[in-house]
Amino acid sequence: MGAMDDEAFMRLALREAEAAGAEDEVPVGCVIVDRKAGKVIAKAHNQRETLKDPTAHAEMIAITAAAESMESWRLEECDLYVTLEPCPMCAGAAALARIRRVVYGASDPKAADLRLNHRVELVGGVMAAECGGILSGYFRGKRAVK
């Protein structure tokens, strides 16, 4: 599985981001892939407003669903695709879950490098324009309403 697969899985994450935007959530989407089986085992989008939960980021919801699917908290054979660079909470959760790779689209200058005992391979910039565009459009619409 290579760069073309990264784009295919990021397209699925973008669909999740669009679903979030339709629910008036910040449009961030995530999918988790079991690389051994070659299939998506979890997908989610931001639901902080809907669930009134500050931890209801797309990555957190997807990691929980993936762990349930794998019947293990260790997701060592899994890759996480997300449309926005993970925040410290989500990056930490990915490391604690032993996610193999995190692939993100748009960069987030507020994201931080965490110093943890597990290193996750990080791949950035996959479909960055599209991932950034959905976020920019969402916030442009929010500003126009105000």
C-alpha positions as CSV (number, residue, x, y, z in Angstrom):
1,M,0.0,0.0,0.0
2,G,1.4,3.3,-1.0
3,A,0.7,7.0,-1.8
4,M,-2.3,6.1,-4.0
5,D,-3.8,4.2,-1.1
6,D,-3.1,7.1,1.2
7,E,-5.2,9.3,-1.1
8,A,-8.0,6.8,-1.3
9,F,-8.3,6.5,2.5
10,M,-8.0,10.3,2.8
11,R,-10.9,10.7,0.5
12,L,-13.0,8.6,2.9
13,A,-11.8,10.8,5.7
14,L,-12.9,13.8,3.7
15,R,-16.4,12.3,3.4
16,E,-16.5,12.1,7.2
17,A,-15.3,15.8,7.4
18,E,-18.2,16.7,5.0
19,A,-20.6,14.9,7.3
20,A,-19.3,16.9,10.3
21,G,-19.7,20.1,8.4
22,A,-23.3,19.2,7.6
23,E,-23.9,18.7,11.3
24,D,-22.4,22.2,12.0
25,E,-19.3,20.6,13.5
26,V,-15.8,21.6,12.7
27,P,-15.2,19.5,9.5
28,V,-12.6,17.0,10.5
29,G,-12.9,13.4,9.5
30,C,-10.9,10.2,10.3
31,V,-10.7,6.6,9.2
32,I,-8.6,3.8,10.6
33,V,-7.3,1.0,8.4
34,D,-6.3,-2.5,9.4
35,R,-3.3,-2.8,7.1
36,K,-3.0,-6.5,7.6
37,A,-6.6,-7.0,6.4
38,G,-6.5,-4.0,4.0
39,K,-9.8,-2.6,5.2
40,V,-11.3,0.3,7.0
41,I,-12.3,-0.8,10.6
42,A,-13.4,2.6,11.9
43,K,-14.6,6.0,10.6
44,A,-15.7,9.1,12.5
45,H,-16.0,12.8,12.4
46,N,-16.0,15.6,15.0
47,Q,-19.0,15.5,17.3
48,R,-18.0,17.9,20.1
49,E,-21.1,20.1,19.7
50,T,-23.4,17.2,19.1
51,L,-22.2,15.2,22.1
52,K,-21.3,18.2,24.2
53,D,-18.0,16.5,24.8
54,P,-14.6,18.3,24.5
55,T,-12.9,15.0,23.7
56,A,-15.3,14.0,20.9
57,H,-12.7,14.6,18.2
58,A,-12.8,12.5,15.0
59,E,-9.6,10.6,16.0
60,M,-10.8,9.8,19.5
61,I,-14.1,8.4,18.3
62,A,-12.4,6.4,15.6
63,I,-9.7,5.0,17.9
64,T,-12.4,3.8,20.3
65,A,-14.3,2.2,17.4
66,A,-11.1,0.6,16.0
67,A,-10.2,-0.9,19.4
68,E,-13.7,-2.4,19.7
69,S,-13.4,-3.8,16.2
70,M,-10.0,-5.3,16.8
71,E,-11.0,-6.4,20.3
72,S,-7.7,-4.9,21.6
73,W,-6.4,-1.5,22.6
74,R,-3.2,-2.3,20.7
75,L,-3.7,-1.0,17.1
76,E,-0.2,-1.8,15.9
77,E,-1.2,-3.0,12.5
78,C,-3.4,0.1,11.9
79,D,-3.0,3.4,10.1
80,L,-5.0,6.5,11.0
81,Y,-6.1,9.0,8.3
82,V,-7.3,12.4,9.4
83,T,-8.1,15.6,7.5
84,L,-6.4,17.9,10.0
85,E,-3.1,17.4,11.8
86,P,-3.9,15.8,15.2
87,C,-4.0,18.0,18.4
88,P,-1.9,16.9,21.4
89,M,-4.8,14.8,22.8
90,C,-5.4,12.9,19.6
91,A,-1.6,12.5,18.9
92,G,-1.2,11.1,22.4
93,A,-4.1,8.7,22.0
94,A,-2.7,7.5,18.7
95,A,0.7,6.8,20.4
96,L,-1.0,5.1,23.4
97,A,-3.0,2.9,21.0
98,R,0.3,2.0,19.2
99,I,-1.1,3.2,15.8
100,R,1.5,2.4,13.2
101,R,1.1,5.6,11.0
102,V,-0.8,8.8,11.2
103,V,-1.5,10.4,7.8
104,Y,-3.0,13.8,7.9
105,G,-4.1,16.4,5.3
106,A,-4.1,20.0,6.4
107,S,-1.4,21.2,8.9
108,D,-2.4,22.7,12.2
109,P,0.1,25.2,13.5
110,K,-1.3,24.6,17.0
111,A,-0.5,20.9,16.9
112,A,2.4,19.9,19.2
113,D,5.2,17.3,19.0
114,L,4.7,15.0,22.0
115,R,7.6,13.3,23.6
116,L,6.2,9.8,24.3
117,N,7.7,6.3,24.6
118,H,6.1,5.1,21.3
119,R,6.9,6.7,18.0
120,V,4.3,6.9,15.3
121,E,5.3,7.4,11.7
122,L,3.8,10.7,10.7
123,V,2.9,11.4,7.0
124,G,1.6,14.9,6.3
125,G,0.3,16.8,3.3
126,V,-1.8,14.1,1.7
127,M,-4.5,16.0,-0.3
128,A,-3.6,19.1,1.8
129,A,-5.4,21.6,-0.4
130,E,-8.7,19.6,-0.3
131,C,-8.4,19.0,3.5
132,G,-7.6,22.6,4.2
133,G,-10.3,23.8,1.8
134,I,-13.1,22.1,3.6
135,L,-12.0,23.7,6.9
136,S,-11.5,27.2,5.3
137,G,-15.0,27.0,3.7
138,Y,-16.6,26.0,7.0
139,F,-15.0,28.9,8.9
140,R,-15.6,31.4,6.1
141,G,-19.3,30.4,6.3
142,K,-19.3,30.8,10.1
143,R,-17.8,34.3,9.8
144,A,-20.3,35.3,7.2
145,V,-23.2,34.4,9.5
146,K,-21.8,36.6,12.3
